[in-house]
Coordinates of C-alpha atoms in Angstrom, one line a residue:
Chain W
X1 CA -48.4 82.7 -1.7
X2 CA -51.4 83.8 -3.7
X3 CA -53.6 86.8 -3.1
X4 CA -54.7 85.9 0.5
X5 CA -52.6 87.3 3.3
X6 CA -52.0 85.8 6.8
X7 CA -54.7 88.1 8.3
X8 CA -57.3 87.1 5.8
X9 CA -56.5 83.5 6.3
X10 CA -56.7 83.7 10.0
X11 CA -60.0 85.5 9.8
X12 CA -61.6 82.5 8.1
X13 CA -59.7 79.9 10.1
X14 CA -63.1 78.8 11.6
X15 CA -64.2 77.6 8.2
X16 CA -60.9 76.0 7.6
X17 CA -61.2 73.9 10.8
X18 CA -64.7 73.0 9.8
X19 CA -63.4 71.7 6.5
X20 CA -64.5 74.5 4.3
X21 CA -61.3 75.2 2.5
X22 CA -61.4 77.8 -0.3
X23 CA -58.8 77.6 -3.1
X24 CA -57.3 80.9 -2.0
X25 CA -56.9 79.6 1.6
X26 CA -55.3 76.3 0.3
X27 CA -52.9 78.3 -1.9
X28 CA -52.0 80.5 1.1
X29 CA -51.4 77.6 3.4
X30 CA -49.3 75.9 0.9
X31 CA -47.0 78.9 0.7
X32 CA -47.0 80.1 4.3
X33 CA -45.1 78.0 6.8
X34 CA -46.5 79.7 9.9
X35 CA -50.2 79.6 8.8
X36 CA -49.7 76.0 7.7
X37 CA -48.3 75.2 11.2
X38 CA -51.2 76.9 12.9
X39 CA -53.7 75.2 10.6
X40 CA -52.2 71.8 11.2
X41 CA -52.1 72.2 14.9
X42 CA -55.7 73.4 15.1
X43 CA -56.9 70.8 12.7
X44 CA -55.3 68.1 14.9
X45 CA -56.9 69.6 18.0
X46 CA -60.2 69.9 16.3
X47 CA -60.1 66.2 15.2
X48 CA -59.3 65.3 18.8
X49 CA -62.3 67.3 19.9
X50 CA -64.6 65.6 17.3
X51 CA -63.4 62.2 18.2
X52 CA -64.2 62.9 21.8
X53 CA -67.8 63.6 20.9
X54 CA -68.2 60.0 19.7
X55 CA -66.0 58.4 22.3
X56 CA -65.3 60.6 25.3
X57 CA -61.7 59.4 25.6
X58 CA -58.8 61.1 23.9
X59 CA -56.9 59.2 21.2
X60 CA -54.6 56.5 22.5
X61 CA -51.4 58.3 21.7
X62 CA -52.5 61.4 23.5
X63 CA -53.8 59.5 26.5
X64 CA -50.7 57.3 26.8
X65 CA -48.4 60.2 26.6
X66 CA -50.1 62.4 29.2
X67 CA -51.1 59.5 31.4
X68 CA -47.4 58.4 31.6
X69 CA -46.5 61.9 32.7
X70 CA -49.2 62.1 35.3
X71 CA -48.4 58.7 36.7
X72 CA -44.8 59.9 36.9
X73 CA -46.0 62.9 38.9
X74 CA -48.2 60.6 41.1
X75 CA -51.4 62.6 40.5
X76 CA -53.4 60.2 38.4
X77 CA -56.6 58.6 39.5
X78 CA -58.4 55.5 38.4
X79 CA -59.5 55.8 34.8
X80 CA -63.0 56.5 33.8
X81 CA -65.1 53.4 33.8
X82 CA -67.1 52.3 30.7
X83 CA -69.0 55.2 29.2
X84 CA -72.7 54.7 29.5
X85 CA -75.4 56.7 27.7
X86 CA -75.9 58.6 30.9
X87 CA -72.2 59.5 31.0
X88 CA -72.5 60.6 27.4
X89 CA -75.5 62.8 28.3
X90 CA -73.5 64.2 31.2
X91 CA -70.5 65.0 29.0
X92 CA -72.8 66.6 26.4
X93 CA -73.9 69.2 28.9
X94 CA -70.4 69.7 30.5
X95 CA -70.3 73.3 29.1
X96 CA -73.3 74.2 31.3
X97 CA -71.8 72.4 34.3
X98 CA -68.6 74.4 33.9
X99 CA -70.6 77.6 33.7
X100 CA -72.3 76.7 37.0
X101 CA -75.6 75.5 35.6
X102 CA -75.7 72.1 37.3
X103 CA -79.0 70.4 36.4
X104 CA -80.5 68.0 38.9
X105 CA -80.1 65.0 36.5
X106 CA -76.5 65.9 36.0
X107 CA -75.9 66.2 39.7
X108 CA -77.6 62.8 40.2
X109 CA -75.4 61.2 37.6
X110 CA -72.2 62.8 39.0
X111 CA -73.1 61.6 42.4
X112 CA -73.4 58.0 41.2
X113 CA -70.6 57.9 38.6
X114 CA -67.1 58.2 40.0
X115 CA -65.5 58.9 36.6
X116 CA -67.8 61.7 35.7
X117 CA -67.7 63.1 39.3
X118 CA -63.9 63.2 39.1
X119 CA -64.0 64.9 35.8
X120 CA -66.6 67.4 37.1
X121 CA -64.5 68.1 40.2
X122 CA -61.5 68.8 38.1
X123 CA -63.4 71.3 36.0
X124 CA -64.7 72.9 39.1
X125 CA -61.1 73.3 40.3
X126 CA -60.0 74.8 37.0
X127 CA -63.0 77.2 36.9
X128 CA -62.5 78.3 40.5
X129 CA -58.8 79.0 39.8
X130 CA -59.8 81.0 36.7
X131 CA -62.3 83.1 38.6
X132 CA -59.8 83.6 41.4
X133 CA -57.5 85.1 38.9
X134 CA -60.0 87.9 38.4
X135 CA -59.9 87.7 34.6
X136 CA -62.7 89.1 32.5
X137 CA -63.3 85.7 31.0
X138 CA -63.1 82.3 32.5
X139 CA -59.7 81.4 31.2
X140 CA -57.6 79.1 33.2
X141 CA -54.8 80.9 35.1
X142 CA -51.5 81.7 33.4
X143 CA -49.6 79.1 35.4
X144 CA -52.0 76.4 34.2
X145 CA -51.7 77.5 30.6
X146 CA -47.9 77.6 30.9
X147 CA -48.0 74.1 32.4
X148 CA -50.3 72.8 29.8
X149 CA -48.4 74.4 26.9
X150 CA -45.1 73.2 28.2
X151 CA -46.4 69.7 28.5
X152 CA -48.0 69.8 25.0
X153 CA -44.8 71.2 23.5
X154 CA -42.8 68.5 25.3
X155 CA -45.0 65.9 23.9
X156 CA -44.7 67.4 20.5
X157 CA -48.4 67.8 20.2
X158 CA -48.2 71.5 19.5
X159 CA -45.4 73.5 18.0
X160 CA -43.5 76.3 19.7
X161 CA -44.3 79.8 18.4
X162 CA -42.3 80.7 15.4
X163 CA -39.8 83.5 15.8
X164 CA -40.9 85.4 12.6
X165 CA -43.9 86.9 14.2
X166 CA -46.9 87.8 12.1
X167 CA -49.3 90.2 13.8
X168 CA -52.1 88.0 14.9
X169 CA -55.4 88.8 16.3
X170 CA -56.4 87.9 19.9
X171 CA -54.1 87.7 22.8
X172 CA -51.8 85.5 24.8
X173 CA -52.1 81.8 24.2
X174 CA -54.9 82.5 21.8
X175 CA -52.8 85.0 19.9
X176 CA -50.1 82.4 19.8
X177 CA -52.5 79.9 18.2
X178 CA -53.4 82.7 15.9
X179 CA -57.1 82.2 16.3
X180 CA -59.9 84.8 17.0
X181 CA -61.3 84.2 20.4
X182 CA -64.8 83.2 19.4
X183 CA -63.5 80.6 17.0
X184 CA -61.4 79.1 19.7
X185 CA -64.3 78.5 22.1
X186 CA -64.8 75.0 20.8
X187 CA -61.1 74.2 20.6
X188 CA -60.6 75.6 24.1
X189 CA -63.3 73.4 25.5
X190 CA -61.9 70.4 23.7
X191 CA -58.4 71.0 25.1
X192 CA -59.8 71.7 28.5
X193 CA -61.9 68.5 28.3
X194 CA -58.8 66.5 27.2
X195 CA -56.9 67.9 30.1
X196 CA -59.8 67.4 32.4
X197 CA -60.3 63.8 31.4
X198 CA -56.7 62.8 31.7
X199 CA -55.7 65.0 34.6
X200 CA -58.3 63.4 36.8
X201 CA -56.6 64.7 39.9
X202 CA -56.2 68.1 41.5
X203 CA -53.8 70.3 39.6
X204 CA -52.2 72.4 42.3
X205 CA -49.8 75.3 42.3
X206 CA -47.4 73.2 44.4
X207 CA -47.3 70.5 41.7
X208 CA -46.7 73.1 39.0
X209 CA -44.0 74.8 41.1
X210 CA -42.4 71.4 41.6
X211 CA -42.5 70.7 37.9
X212 CA -41.1 74.1 36.9
X213 CA -38.4 73.8 39.5
X214 CA -37.5 70.3 38.3
X215 CA -37.5 71.5 34.7
X216 CA -35.4 74.5 35.5
X217 CA -33.0 72.6 37.7
X218 CA -32.6 69.9 35.1
X219 CA -31.5 72.5 32.5
X220 CA -29.6 74.7 35.0
X221 CA -27.6 71.7 36.3
X222 CA -26.4 70.8 32.9
X223 CA -25.4 74.4 32.1
X224 CA -23.7 74.8 35.5
X225 CA -21.7 71.6 35.0
X226 CA -20.6 72.7 31.5
X227 CA -19.7 76.2 32.7
X228 CA -17.8 74.8 35.7
X229 CA -15.7 72.6 33.5
X230 CA -14.8 75.5 31.2
X231 CA -14.1 77.8 34.2
X232 CA -11.7 75.4 35.7
X233 CA -9.8 75.0 32.5
X234 CA -9.9 78.8 31.8
X235 CA -9.4 80.8 34.9
X236 CA -5.8 79.8 35.5
X237 CA -4.7 80.5 32.0
X238 CA -5.9 84.1 31.6
X239 CA -3.3 86.3 29.9
X240 CA -0.3 88.1 31.0
X241 CA -1.6 91.6 31.7
X242 CA -2.5 91.7 35.4
X243 CA -5.0 94.5 34.9
X244 CA -6.9 92.6 32.3
X245 CA -6.8 89.4 34.3
X246 CA -8.1 91.4 37.4
X247 CA -10.9 92.9 35.3
X248 CA -11.9 89.6 34.0
X249 CA -11.9 87.9 37.4
X250 CA -13.8 90.7 39.0
X251 CA -16.5 90.5 36.3
X252 CA -16.6 86.8 36.6
X253 CA -17.4 87.2 40.3
X254 CA -20.1 89.7 39.3
X255 CA -21.7 87.2 36.9
X256 CA -21.4 84.4 39.5
X257 CA -23.2 86.6 42.0
X258 CA -25.8 87.4 39.4
X259 CA -26.3 83.7 38.8
X260 CA -26.7 82.9 42.4
X261 CA -29.2 85.6 43.0
X262 CA -31.2 84.6 40.0
X263 CA -31.2 81.0 41.1
X264 CA -32.5 82.1 44.5
X265 CA -35.2 84.0 42.8
X266 CA -36.2 81.0 40.7
X267 CA -36.2 78.8 43.8
X268 CA -38.5 81.2 45.5
X269 CA -40.8 81.5 42.5
X270 CA -40.2 78.6 40.1
X271 CA -43.0 79.7 37.7
X272 CA -41.6 83.2 37.3
X273 CA -40.8 83.5 33.6
X274 CA -38.8 86.6 34.2
X275 CA -36.7 85.1 36.9
X276 CA -35.9 82.1 34.7
X277 CA -35.2 84.5 31.8
X278 CA -32.7 86.4 33.9
X279 CA -31.1 83.2 35.1
X280 CA -30.6 82.0 31.5
X281 CA -29.2 85.4 30.6
X282 CA -26.8 85.2 33.5
X283 CA -25.6 81.8 32.2
X284 CA -25.2 83.3 28.7
X285 CA -23.1 86.1 30.2
X286 CA -20.9 83.7 32.0
X287 CA -20.5 81.5 28.9
X288 CA -19.5 84.6 26.8
X289 CA -17.1 85.8 29.5
X290 CA -15.4 82.4 29.8
X291 CA -15.1 82.4 26.0
X292 CA -13.4 85.8 26.1
X293 CA -11.1 84.6 29.0
X294 CA -10.2 81.6 26.9
X295 CA -9.2 83.8 24.0
X296 CA -7.1 86.0 26.4
X297 CA -5.3 82.9 27.5
X298 CA -4.5 81.8 24.0
Chain C
X1 CA -39.0 110.5 43.8
X2 CA -37.0 109.4 40.8
X3 CA -33.4 108.2 41.1
X4 CA -31.8 110.1 38.3
X5 CA -29.1 108.8 36.1
X6 CA -25.8 109.5 37.7
X7 CA -23.9 111.1 34.8
X8 CA -25.3 114.0 32.9
X9 CA -25.4 113.5 29.1
X10 CA -23.0 116.4 28.3
X11 CA -20.4 115.0 30.6
X12 CA -20.7 111.6 29.0
X13 CA -19.9 113.0 25.6
X14 CA -17.1 115.2 26.8
X15 CA -15.5 112.4 28.8
X16 CA -15.6 109.9 25.9
X17 CA -14.3 112.4 23.4
X18 CA -11.6 113.9 25.5
X19 CA -10.0 111.0 27.1
X20 CA -8.8 109.1 23.9
X21 CA -7.9 112.4 22.2
X22 CA -5.7 113.6 25.2
X23 CA -4.2 110.2 25.5
X24 CA -3.2 110.2 21.8
X25 CA -1.7 113.8 21.8
X26 CA 0.1 113.6 25.2
X27 CA 2.8 111.3 24.1
X28 CA 6.0 110.7 26.0
X29 CA 9.2 112.1 24.5
X30 CA 10.5 108.6 23.7
X31 CA 7.4 107.6 21.6
X32 CA 8.0 106.5 18.0
X33 CA 5.5 107.6 15.4
X34 CA 5.0 105.0 12.6
X35 CA 2.8 105.6 9.6
X36 CA 1.5 103.2 7.0
X37 CA -0.8 103.9 4.1
X38 CA -2.8 101.4 1.9
X39 CA -4.8 101.9 -1.3
X40 CA -8.2 100.3 -1.0
X41 CA -11.5 100.4 -2.8
X42 CA -14.6 101.9 -1.2
X43 CA -15.6 98.9 1.0
X44 CA -12.5 97.7 2.8
X45 CA -12.4 95.6 5.9
X46 CA -10.0 96.9 8.6
X47 CA -9.3 94.8 11.7
X48 CA -7.4 96.3 14.6
X49 CA -6.0 94.2 17.4
X50 CA -4.5 96.3 20.2
X51 CA -4.1 94.9 23.7
X52 CA -3.4 98.3 25.3
X53 CA -3.7 101.9 24.2
X54 CA -6.2 104.0 22.4
X55 CA -7.7 103.3 19.0
X56 CA -9.2 106.2 17.1
X57 CA -10.8 105.6 13.8
X58 CA -12.2 108.3 11.6
X59 CA -13.7 108.3 8.1
X60 CA -12.3 110.4 5.3
X61 CA -13.0 110.8 1.6
X62 CA -9.9 109.1 0.3
X63 CA -9.9 105.5 -0.9
X64 CA -7.0 104.8 1.4
X65 CA -6.4 103.6 4.8
X66 CA -3.8 105.6 6.8
X67 CA -2.5 104.1 10.0
X68 CA -0.5 106.2 12.5
X69 CA 0.9 104.3 15.5
X70 CA 2.6 105.9 18.5
X71 CA 4.6 103.3 20.4
X72 CA 6.7 103.8 23.5
X73 CA 8.5 100.5 23.8
X74 CA 11.3 99.2 21.5
X75 CA 10.0 95.7 22.2
X76 CA 6.8 96.2 20.2
X77 CA 6.1 97.4 16.7
X78 CA 3.2 98.2 14.3
X79 CA 2.1 95.2 12.3
X80 CA 0.0 96.3 9.4
X81 CA -0.6 94.1 6.4
X82 CA -2.9 94.3 3.4
X83 CA -4.5 91.3 1.8
X84 CA -6.7 92.6 -1.0
X85 CA -9.2 94.9 0.7
X86 CA -8.5 93.5 4.1
X87 CA -6.1 95.5 6.2
X88 CA -5.0 93.8 9.4
X89 CA -3.5 96.1 12.0
X90 CA -1.9 94.7 15.2
X91 CA 0.6 95.4 17.9
X92 CA 3.5 93.1 17.0
X93 CA 5.8 91.8 19.7
X94 CA 9.5 91.9 18.9
X95 CA 10.6 90.0 22.0
X96 CA 9.3 87.1 24.1
X97 CA 9.7 89.1 27.3
X98 CA 7.4 92.1 26.9
X99 CA 5.9 93.5 30.0
X100 CA 2.2 94.5 30.0
X101 CA 3.1 98.2 30.2
X102 CA 5.3 97.9 27.1
X103 CA 2.3 96.6 25.0
X104 CA 0.8 100.1 24.8
X105 CA 0.4 101.4 21.3
X106 CA -1.9 104.3 20.4
X107 CA -3.5 104.1 16.9
X108 CA -5.1 106.7 14.7
X109 CA -6.6 105.2 11.6
X110 CA -8.3 107.0 8.8
X111 CA -10.6 104.9 6.6
X112 CA -13.1 105.3 3.8
X113 CA -16.6 105.8 5.2
X114 CA -18.0 102.5 4.1
X115 CA -15.3 100.5 5.8
X116 CA -16.2 97.4 7.8
X117 CA -14.4 97.5 11.1
X118 CA -13.3 94.8 13.5
X119 CA -11.7 96.1 16.6
X120 CA -10.3 94.3 19.6
X121 CA -8.8 96.4 22.4
X122 CA -8.3 95.2 26.0
X123 CA -7.5 98.4 27.8
X124 CA -7.2 102.0 26.6
X125 CA -10.2 103.2 24.7
X126 CA -11.9 102.9 21.3
X127 CA -13.3 105.9 19.4
X128 CA -15.0 105.6 16.0
X129 CA -16.5 108.5 14.1
X130 CA -18.4 108.9 10.8
X131 CA -17.8 105.3 9.6
X132 CA -20.9 103.8 8.0
X133 CA -19.9 100.2 7.5
X134 CA -20.7 97.3 9.8
X135 CA -18.5 97.1 12.9
X136 CA -17.7 94.7 15.7
X137 CA -15.9 96.1 18.7
X138 CA -14.7 94.0 21.7
X139 CA -12.9 95.3 24.7
X140 CA -12.2 94.2 28.3
X141 CA -11.8 97.4 30.2
X142 CA -11.6 99.9 27.4
X143 CA -14.5 102.4 26.9
X144 CA -16.1 102.5 23.5
X145 CA -17.2 105.7 21.9
X146 CA -19.1 105.7 18.6
X147 CA -20.3 108.8 16.9
X148 CA -22.2 109.3 13.6
X149 CA -21.8 105.6 12.7
X150 CA -24.2 103.3 11.0
X151 CA -24.5 99.7 9.7
X152 CA -24.8 96.6 11.9
X153 CA -22.9 97.5 15.1
X154 CA -22.0 94.8 17.6
X155 CA -20.3 95.9 20.7
X156 CA -19.1 93.8 23.6
X157 CA -17.2 95.1 26.5
X158 CA -16.6 93.4 29.8
X159 CA -16.1 96.4 32.0
X160 CA -15.8 99.4 29.7
X161 CA -18.5 102.0 29.1
X162 CA -20.2 102.3 25.8
X163 CA -21.4 105.6 24.3
X164 CA -23.3 105.8 21.0
X165 CA -23.9 109.4 19.8
X166 CA -26.1 109.9 16.7
X167 CA -25.7 106.3 15.7
X168 CA -27.9 104.7 13.1
X169 CA -28.4 101.1 11.8
X170 CA -28.8 98.1 14.0
X171 CA -27.0 98.3 17.4
X172 CA -26.4 95.4 19.7
X173 CA -24.4 96.1 22.8
X174 CA -23.5 93.8 25.7
X175 CA -21.5 94.5 28.8
X176 CA -21.1 93.1 32.3
X177 CA -20.2 96.1 34.4
X178 CA -20.0 98.9 31.9
X179 CA -22.5 101.8 31.5
X180 CA -24.2 102.4 28.2
X181 CA -25.6 105.6 26.6
X182 CA -27.5 106.0 23.4
X183 CA -27.9 109.6 22.7
X184 CA -29.6 111.2 19.6
X185 CA -29.6 107.8 17.9
X186 CA -31.5 107.2 14.7
X187 CA -31.6 103.4 14.8
X188 CA -34.5 101.1 14.1
X189 CA -33.1 98.4 16.3
X190 CA -31.2 98.8 19.6
X191 CA -30.5 96.1 22.0
X192 CA -28.5 97.1 25.1
X193 CA -27.8 94.6 27.8
X194 CA -25.5 95.1 30.8
X195 CA -25.4 93.3 34.1
X196 CA -24.6 96.0 36.7
X197 CA -24.2 99.0 34.5
X198 CA -26.6 101.9 33.9
X199 CA -28.3 102.5 30.6
X200 CA -29.3 105.8 29.2
X201 CA -31.5 106.1 26.1
X202 CA -32.2 109.5 24.7
X203 CA -32.6 108.8 21.0
X204 CA -35.3 108.8 18.4
X205 CA -38.1 106.3 18.4
X206 CA -38.4 105.4 14.7
X207 CA -41.7 104.0 13.3
X208 CA -41.7 100.2 13.9
X209 CA -38.4 100.5 15.6
X210 CA -37.5 98.0 18.3
X211 CA -35.6 99.1 21.4
X212 CA -34.8 96.6 24.2
X213 CA -32.7 97.6 27.2
X214 CA -32.0 95.2 30.0
X215 CA -29.8 95.2 33.1
X216 CA -29.6 93.2 36.3
X217 CA -29.0 96.1 38.6
X218 CA -28.4 99.8 38.1
X219 CA -30.6 102.4 36.4
X220 CA -32.2 102.3 33.1
X221 CA -33.3 105.8 32.0
X222 CA -35.4 106.3 28.9
X223 CA -36.0 109.9 27.8
X224 CA -38.9 110.7 25.5
X225 CA -40.3 113.8 23.7
X226 CA -44.0 114.7 23.3
X227 CA -44.0 113.8 19.7
X228 CA -42.7 110.3 20.2
X229 CA -44.8 107.2 19.7
X230 CA -44.2 103.8 21.2
X231 CA -45.6 100.8 22.9
X232 CA -43.9 100.5 26.3
X233 CA -43.2 97.5 28.5
X234 CA -41.1 98.2 31.6
X235 CA -40.6 95.7 34.3
X236 CA -38.3 95.5 37.3
X237 CA -38.6 92.2 39.1
X238 CA -37.4 93.5 42.4
X239 CA -36.8 97.2 41.8
X240 CA -38.8 100.2 40.8
X241 CA -40.4 101.7 37.7
X242 CA -40.8 105.5 37.7
X243 CA -42.8 106.9 34.8
X244 CA -43.5 110.4 33.5
X245 CA -45.2 109.3 30.3
X246 CA -49.0 109.4 30.0
X247 CA -49.6 106.0 28.7
X248 CA -52.8 104.6 27.2
X249 CA -53.2 101.3 29.0
X250 CA -53.9 98.2 26.9
X251 CA -57.7 97.5 26.7
X252 CA -57.4 94.0 27.7
X253 CA -54.7 92.2 29.6
X254 CA -52.2 90.3 27.4
X255 CA -50.9 87.0 28.7
X256 CA -47.5 87.7 27.1
X257 CA -47.1 90.6 29.5
X258 CA -45.3 89.6 32.6
X259 CA -47.3 90.0 35.8
X260 CA -44.3 90.0 38.0
X261 CA -42.5 92.6 40.1
X262 CA -43.2 96.2 39.2
X263 CA -44.5 96.4 35.7
X264 CA -45.8 99.0 33.4
X265 CA -47.4 98.6 30.0
X266 CA -49.0 101.0 27.6
X267 CA -48.9 103.1 24.5
X268 CA -47.5 106.6 24.2
X269 CA -49.2 108.4 21.3
X270 CA -50.4 106.2 18.5
X271 CA -48.9 106.8 15.0
X272 CA -45.9 104.8 13.8
X273 CA -45.4 103.1 17.1
X274 CA -42.1 101.8 18.1
X275 CA -41.7 98.9 20.5
X276 CA -39.8 99.7 23.7
X277 CA -39.0 96.9 26.2
X278 CA -37.2 97.8 29.4
X279 CA -36.3 95.1 31.9
X280 CA -34.4 95.0 35.1
X281 CA -33.9 92.4 37.8
X282 CA -33.6 94.7 40.8
X283 CA -32.6 98.0 39.2
X284 CA -34.6 101.2 38.8
X285 CA -36.3 102.1 35.5
X286 CA -37.0 105.8 34.9
X287 CA -39.1 107.0 32.0
X288 CA -38.7 110.7 31.9
X289 CA -39.4 113.6 29.6
X290 CA -36.4 114.9 27.5

C-alpha cells in the first residue's frame, strides 16, 4: 500500500479532488479499497459540482433518477426554465443567499424568475430547518441527511460505509465520507445545490416520515411473511419434551410481544434509527428461535 | 434513585457453581455410572449433545478425554465415539418409547485445556471451567456457567441464565429471557444481547476493547473502577439511564450518536480507551462504581 497511510491520504484529499495526485497518494489509493471508494465517490460528486458551474443542471442520469423518485412522491414542481445569464449570476451568489445576504439584484431576479425563486425558497427551508436544529453549524437536520443518504445509496450514487472502519477525521456524515470539514464545504454546497435544484418542492418531516414508514414497512412485511410461514410449519412440530416445548412457546410469545412493541414504536416515530434497529433485532431473534424450534422438531 | 441489579454477584457465582455440582453428586440409588476414556492430542474437538441433565466440563493436564455419565433410565445409554480428534458424546436412546423424564443423563467430562467444545443441552445446566479452546454452547432452559475460559465463545440460550467468570477471548452471548453476568472478565470483545433478561458487567475494560450490551427490557448494570478508561454510549429509548461516572462530554456533537430516548455519551479517563455501548428499549441502564 506504499508509505502513505489512510490518515495522510485523507489529510490531502482536498488536493486529490482538485486533481493534484501525488505518486504516494496514487499508490495508496491503488492498494486501499476504502480510500479508493471514498476518493471515487468524492471525485464523482466534485465532477457533478464542476459540471453544475457551467450548466446549472445536474447530469441527466442524476436528474432522471431523482426526478423519477420525486415524481413518485408527488412533490416535484415544474422544471427550471432556460438558464439565462441573470440566472447564472444568481446561482453564482447562492452561497451568500443561503447565508442570509440577499442582495437587491438577487432579490429582484428571484422575484421575476420562478425557477430561481423555487430554488431559493427550498434553500431557505433547508437553512431554516438547520437553524431550528440548534447546531453549531448550518448543517441540514439529521433526518434530511438520512433521507438524502438513503436516497443516494438507493440510487447507487454513493456507497454504504464499509464495515472495516478506519479512524477518520470529522464527524457524522462528513466522517463517513472521510473528509475534513473545510474540504467538504464545496462538496457540501454542491450536493445541497443538486438536492435543491431537483427537490424543487418543500421537503417536510411528514414526507420523510412517510418515506421511512414505507421503507420500513416494505422490509418488515417481507420479513413478517417469511417468519409467519416458518412459524406455521414449526410450532406444531416442536419436540417431545413438554418442558422444552413450553419454554420455546413462552419465549416465542415474548419475542412476538417484543416485535409488536417495536413496530408500534416505529409507527410512532418512523425515522427513529434506534426503534428500527430494535425492530430488526426482534425479527432476528424470532428467526433464530424458529430455527432452534425447527431443530427441536427434527 | 438507581434501580439496582436484582441478584448480588456473590450469589450468582454460588448459584451457578452449586446447582450443577449438587445435581451431579446427588444421584438416585438406581443410577448407572458409565465411564469412557479416549486418547487425543492437545487440540481435540469434543461435542456433547444432552437433551436433559447437567454437563460439567473441566480441563486437565492429560492428553485424554474422560467421560463419566450417570444415567437413571435403562432406556437410554451413553453414546461416545471417537473419530480422530473429534469425540462425539450424546445420550443414546435404546427404545422408541422414552419419556422426557427418562432422557436425563448427567455428564462429567475432563478434557485437555485447548479443547474445542460444542455443547447442546436443553434442560439441566452447563458448567465449563479452565478450557481455553473455542466453544459454542446452546441451551433452551439450561443455565450456562463458564469460568476461566478463553477462545472464541459463542453462547446462545433461550431461557437459561449465562454467567461468565474470569473469561477471556471473544464472547458473544445471546438469550431471550435469560439473565447474563460478566464478572472479572479479561476479554477484548464482549457482545451480550438478551430480550427481557438483566445484564451485569463487572469486568476489565481492556485497551481498545469493545463491549456491547443490549436488552429490550430489564436492567443493564455496568460496574467500573477509577482506573478504567472507556468511551461510553448508553441509550434507553423508553427507559432510564443512571450514571455515576464523571464523563468528559464529546466536544462536538456526533451525528452517529442517537438523539433518541435517554442517552448518555462521554469519555471516562483517556488512556487506552475501550468502547462501551449500552442500549435498551425500555429497560434501565445503571453505570455504577465497583
